[in-house]
PDB file of C-alpha atoms in Angstrom:
ATOM      1  CA  UNK A   1       0.000   0.000   0.000  1.00  0.00           C
ATOM      2  CA  UNK A   2       1.489   3.313  -1.081  1.00  0.00           C
ATOM      3  CA  UNK A   3       1.421   6.175   1.432  1.00  0.00           C
ATOM      4  CA  UNK A   4       0.560   9.586  -0.020  1.00  0.00           C
ATOM      5  CA  UNK A   5      -0.415  13.077   1.037  1.00  0.00           C
ATOM      6  CA  UNK A   6      -3.051  15.117  -0.727  1.00  0.00           C
ATOM      7  CA  UNK A   7      -3.270  18.832  -0.035  1.00  0.00           C
ATOM      8  CA  UNK A   8      -6.432  20.519  -1.230  1.00  0.00           C
ATOM      9  CA  UNK A   9      -8.320  23.769  -0.908  1.00  0.00           C
ATOM     10  CA  UNK A  10     -12.087  23.922  -0.480  1.00  0.00           C
ATOM     11  CA  UNK A  11     -14.900  26.406  -0.060  1.00  0.00           C
ATOM     12  CA  UNK A  12     -17.663  26.427   2.522  1.00  0.00           C
ATOM     13  CA  UNK A  13     -19.932  28.074  -0.033  1.00  0.00           C
ATOM     14  CA  UNK A  14     -23.151  29.931   0.688  1.00  0.00           C
ATOM     15  CA  UNK A  15     -25.863  30.778  -1.830  1.00  0.00           C
ATOM     16  CA  UNK A  16     -29.145  32.417  -0.775  1.00  0.00           C
ATOM     17  CA  UNK A  17     -28.625  31.336   2.831  1.00  0.00           C
ATOM     18  CA  UNK A  18     -27.969  27.692   1.965  1.00  0.00           C
ATOM     19  CA  UNK A  19     -24.784  25.646   1.800  1.00  0.00           C
ATOM     20  CA  UNK A  20     -23.540  24.547  -1.617  1.00  0.00           C
ATOM     21  CA  UNK A  21     -22.359  20.933  -1.797  1.00  0.00           C
ATOM     22  CA  UNK A  22     -21.287  18.590  -4.558  1.00  0.00           C
ATOM     23  CA  UNK A  23     -22.031  14.878  -4.780  1.00  0.00           C
ATOM     24  CA  UNK A  24     -18.961  12.803  -5.633  1.00  0.00           C
ATOM     25  CA  UNK A  25     -19.314  10.444  -8.596  1.00  0.00           C
ATOM     26  CA  UNK A  26     -15.937   8.694  -8.344  1.00  0.00           C
ATOM     27  CA  UNK A  27     -13.000   8.178  -6.056  1.00  0.00           C
ATOM     28  CA  UNK A  28     -12.893   7.092  -2.420  1.00  0.00           C
ATOM     29  CA  UNK A  29     -15.845   9.299  -1.436  1.00  0.00           C
ATOM     30  CA  UNK A  30     -18.256   8.250  -4.188  1.00  0.00           C
ATOM     31  CA  UNK A  31     -21.891   9.061  -3.399  1.00  0.00           C
ATOM     32  CA  UNK A  32     -21.049  11.422  -0.537  1.00  0.00           C
ATOM     33  CA  UNK A  33     -21.570  15.164  -0.377  1.00  0.00           C
ATOM     34  CA  UNK A  34     -18.421  17.253  -0.239  1.00  0.00           C
ATOM     35  CA  UNK A  35     -17.261  20.822  -0.190  1.00  0.00           C
ATOM     36  CA  UNK A  36     -16.465  22.237  -3.635  1.00  0.00           C
ATOM     37  CA  UNK A  37     -12.711  22.286  -4.174  1.00  0.00           C
ATOM     38  CA  UNK A  38      -9.861  19.904  -4.704  1.00  0.00           C
ATOM     39  CA  UNK A  39      -6.190  19.229  -5.134  1.00  0.00           C
ATOM     40  CA  UNK A  40      -3.679  22.049  -5.359  1.00  0.00           C
ATOM     41  CA  UNK A  41      -1.681  21.445  -8.536  1.00  0.00           C
ATOM     42  CA  UNK A  42       2.120  21.644  -8.425  1.00  0.00           C
ATOM     43  CA  UNK A  43       3.211  25.263  -8.889  1.00  0.00           C
ATOM     44  CA  UNK A  44      -0.293  26.611  -8.245  1.00  0.00           C
ATOM     45  CA  UNK A  45      -0.997  29.038  -5.401  1.00  0.00           C
ATOM     46  CA  UNK A  46      -3.713  27.639  -3.137  1.00  0.00           C
ATOM     47  CA  UNK A  47      -5.967  30.698  -3.538  1.00  0.00           C
ATOM     48  CA  UNK A  48      -5.776  30.375  -7.340  1.00  0.00           C
ATOM     49  CA  UNK A  49      -6.474  26.662  -7.005  1.00  0.00           C
ATOM     50  CA  UNK A  50      -9.721  27.391  -5.163  1.00  0.00           C
ATOM     51  CA  UNK A  51     -10.821  29.800  -7.907  1.00  0.00           C
ATOM     52  CA  UNK A  52     -10.068  27.163 -10.554  1.00  0.00           C
ATOM     53  CA  UNK A  53     -11.915  24.444  -8.649  1.00  0.00           C
ATOM     54  CA  UNK A  54     -15.016  26.633  -8.182  1.00  0.00           C
ATOM     55  CA  UNK A  55     -15.025  27.348 -11.911  1.00  0.00           C
ATOM     56  CA  UNK A  56     -14.567  23.655 -12.828  1.00  0.00           C
ATOM     57  CA  UNK A  57     -16.922  22.036 -10.303  1.00  0.00           C
ATOM     58  CA  UNK A  58     -19.663  24.663 -10.094  1.00  0.00           C
ATOM     59  CA  UNK A  59     -19.404  26.325 -13.514  1.00  0.00           C
ATOM     60  CA  UNK A  60     -18.820  29.733 -11.949  1.00  0.00           C
ATOM     61  CA  UNK A  61     -17.010  32.737 -13.355  1.00  0.00           C
ATOM     62  CA  UNK A  62     -14.954  34.947 -11.054  1.00  0.00           C
ATOM     63  CA  UNK A  63     -17.824  37.476 -11.050  1.00  0.00           C
ATOM     64  CA  UNK A  64     -20.129  34.832  -9.554  1.00  0.00           C
ATOM     65  CA  UNK A  65     -18.358  34.444  -6.211  1.00  0.00           C
ATOM     66  CA  UNK A  66     -16.208  36.099  -3.580  1.00  0.00           C
ATOM     67  CA  UNK A  67     -13.702  34.226  -1.455  1.00  0.00           C
ATOM     68  CA  UNK A  68     -13.689  35.383   2.159  1.00  0.00           C
ATOM     69  CA  UNK A  69     -11.671  34.438   5.210  1.00  0.00           C
ATOM     70  CA  UNK A  70      -9.826  31.215   5.741  1.00  0.00           C
ATOM     71  CA  UNK A  71     -11.861  29.082   8.145  1.00  0.00           C
ATOM     72  CA  UNK A  72      -9.176  26.600   9.050  1.00  0.00           C
ATOM     73  CA  UNK A  73      -7.255  23.505   8.108  1.00  0.00           C
ATOM     74  CA  UNK A  74      -8.700  20.010   8.562  1.00  0.00           C
ATOM     75  CA  UNK A  75      -7.133  16.583   8.153  1.00  0.00           C
ATOM     76  CA  UNK A  76      -8.364  13.062   7.616  1.00  0.00           C
ATOM     77  CA  UNK A  77      -6.984   9.687   6.553  1.00  0.00           C
ATOM     78  CA  UNK A  78      -8.334   7.325   3.918  1.00  0.00           C
ATOM     79  CA  UNK A  79      -7.324   3.866   2.798  1.00  0.00           C
ATOM     80  CA  UNK A  80      -8.759   3.102  -0.619  1.00  0.00           C
ATOM     81  CA  UNK A  81      -8.016   1.842  -4.110  1.00  0.00           C
ATOM     82  CA  UNK A  82      -7.641   4.386  -6.903  1.00  0.00           C
ATOM     83  CA  UNK A  83      -6.947   3.246 -10.474  1.00  0.00           C
ATOM     84  CA  UNK A  84      -5.992  -0.260  -9.303  1.00  0.00           C
ATOM     85  CA  UNK A  85      -3.531   1.056  -6.712  1.00  0.00           C
ATOM     86  CA  UNK A  86      -4.034   0.710  -2.958  1.00  0.00           C
ATOM     87  CA  UNK A  87      -3.421   4.011  -1.185  1.00  0.00           C
ATOM     88  CA  UNK A  88      -3.042   5.053   2.436  1.00  0.00           C
ATOM     89  CA  UNK A  89      -3.776   8.743   2.035  1.00  0.00           C
ATOM     90  CA  UNK A  90      -3.304  11.656   4.444  1.00  0.00           C
ATOM     91  CA  UNK A  91      -5.672  14.392   3.262  1.00  0.00           C
ATOM     92  CA  UNK A  92      -5.077  18.000   4.316  1.00  0.00           C
ATOM     93  CA  UNK A  93      -7.819  20.517   3.503  1.00  0.00           C
ATOM     94  CA  UNK A  94      -7.523  24.306   3.627  1.00  0.00           C
ATOM     95  CA  UNK A  95     -11.058  25.713   3.832  1.00  0.00           C
ATOM     96  CA  UNK A  96     -12.260  29.220   2.968  1.00  0.00           C
ATOM     97  CA  UNK A  97     -15.651  30.845   3.308  1.00  0.00           C
ATOM     98  CA  UNK A  98     -17.144  31.650  -0.111  1.00  0.00           C
ATOM     99  CA  UNK A  99     -20.189  33.745  -1.018  1.00  0.00           C
ATOM    100  CA  UNK A 100     -21.822  32.808  -4.319  1.00  0.00           C
ATOM    101  CA  UNK A 101     -23.975  35.380  -6.119  1.00  0.00           C
ATOM    102  CA  UNK A 102     -25.056  33.341  -9.183  1.00  0.00           C
ATOM    103  CA  UNK A 103     -25.063  29.598  -9.819  1.00  0.00           C
ATOM    104  CA  UNK A 104     -26.647  27.172 -12.281  1.00  0.00           C
ATOM    105  CA  UNK A 105     -27.737  24.263 -10.095  1.00  0.00           C
ATOM    106  CA  UNK A 106     -28.051  22.073 -13.206  1.00  0.00           C
ATOM    107  CA  UNK A 107     -24.372  22.509 -14.141  1.00  0.00           C
ATOM    108  CA  UNK A 108     -22.520  19.202 -14.512  1.00  0.00           C
ATOM    109  CA  UNK A 109     -18.734  19.148 -14.392  1.00  0.00           C
ATOM    110  CA  UNK A 110     -17.209  17.709 -17.562  1.00  0.00           C
ATOM    111  CA  UNK A 111     -14.920  14.795 -16.728  1.00  0.00           C
ATOM    112  CA  UNK A 112     -14.493  15.630 -13.051  1.00  0.00           C
ATOM    113  CA  UNK A 113     -15.461  14.151  -9.697  1.00  0.00           C
ATOM    114  CA  UNK A 114     -18.759  16.014  -9.260  1.00  0.00           C
ATOM    115  CA  UNK A 115     -22.045  14.333 -10.149  1.00  0.00           C
ATOM    116  CA  UNK A 116     -24.463  17.053  -9.052  1.00  0.00           C
ATOM    117  CA  UNK A 117     -24.712  20.337  -7.148  1.00  0.00           C
ATOM    118  CA  UNK A 118     -26.906  20.453  -4.038  1.00  0.00           C
ATOM    119  CA  UNK A 119     -28.108  23.238  -1.765  1.00  0.00           C
ATOM    120  CA  UNK A 120     -28.441  22.003   1.793  1.00  0.00           C
ATOM    121  CA  UNK A 121     -29.849  23.543   4.938  1.00  0.00           C
ATOM    122  CA  UNK A 122     -28.119  23.891   8.276  1.00  0.00           C
ATOM    123  CA  UNK A 123     -28.297  20.534  10.121  1.00  0.00           C
ATOM    124  CA  UNK A 124     -28.966  18.584   6.914  1.00  0.00           C
ATOM    125  CA  UNK A 125     -29.044  14.837   7.535  1.00  0.00           C
ATOM    126  CA  UNK A 126     -30.349  13.823   4.115  1.00  0.00           C
ATOM    127  CA  UNK A 127     -27.033  12.770   2.597  1.00  0.00           C
ATOM    128  CA  UNK A 128     -23.858  11.196   3.893  1.00  0.00           C
ATOM    129  CA  UNK A 129     -20.981  13.678   3.855  1.00  0.00           C
ATOM    130  CA  UNK A 130     -17.227  13.339   3.626  1.00  0.00           C
ATOM    131  CA  UNK A 131     -15.336  13.391   6.912  1.00  0.00           C
ATOM    132  CA  UNK A 132     -13.862  16.831   6.264  1.00  0.00           C
ATOM    133  CA  UNK A 133     -17.240  18.301   5.231  1.00  0.00           C
ATOM    134  CA  UNK A 134     -18.756  16.924   8.486  1.00  0.00           C
ATOM    135  CA  UNK A 135     -15.930  18.403  10.574  1.00  0.00           C
ATOM    136  CA  UNK A 136     -16.237  21.835   8.936  1.00  0.00           C
ATOM    137  CA  UNK A 137     -20.018  21.907   9.442  1.00  0.00           C
ATOM    138  CA  UNK A 138     -19.672  20.885  13.097  1.00  0.00           C
ATOM    139  CA  UNK A 139     -16.931  23.442  13.796  1.00  0.00           C
ATOM    140  CA  UNK A 140     -19.089  26.252  12.416  1.00  0.00           C
ATOM    141  CA  UNK A 141     -22.284  25.119  14.179  1.00  0.00           C
ATOM    142  CA  UNK A 142     -23.963  24.125  10.934  1.00  0.00           C
ATOM    143  CA  UNK A 143     -24.412  20.504  11.980  1.00  0.00           C
ATOM    144  CA  UNK A 144     -25.245  19.321  15.474  1.00  0.00           C
TER     145      UNK A 144
END
């Protein structure tokens, strides 16, 4: 089993008083809701990475959102198989607050991890969420 680290940047995104989430369609968290965001590419500044991820996963332009304060850094561990390789992954997530002004809820990411965009209420228990998404919601009193 290969040990890896994955450093990503994510947005706790708000739109019209609701939380924006994506449903994962592949990878170790398939079927779970997650924060929009993802891996920081080599040579990419993390803030620029978040902008790129919001554009790719949510179909936003830079006029559609504003990135606010950093909310914190969360970590989790995952053992899974990805592309026929067993991984023991240490995931580090930098999370920012993001206000979204316009969004097409029917947008589907082309070739990415996102299956669908959801708006969820505070204390939503409808869908299973990734570990980091759960931790962020709990820390900010959005899930009890």
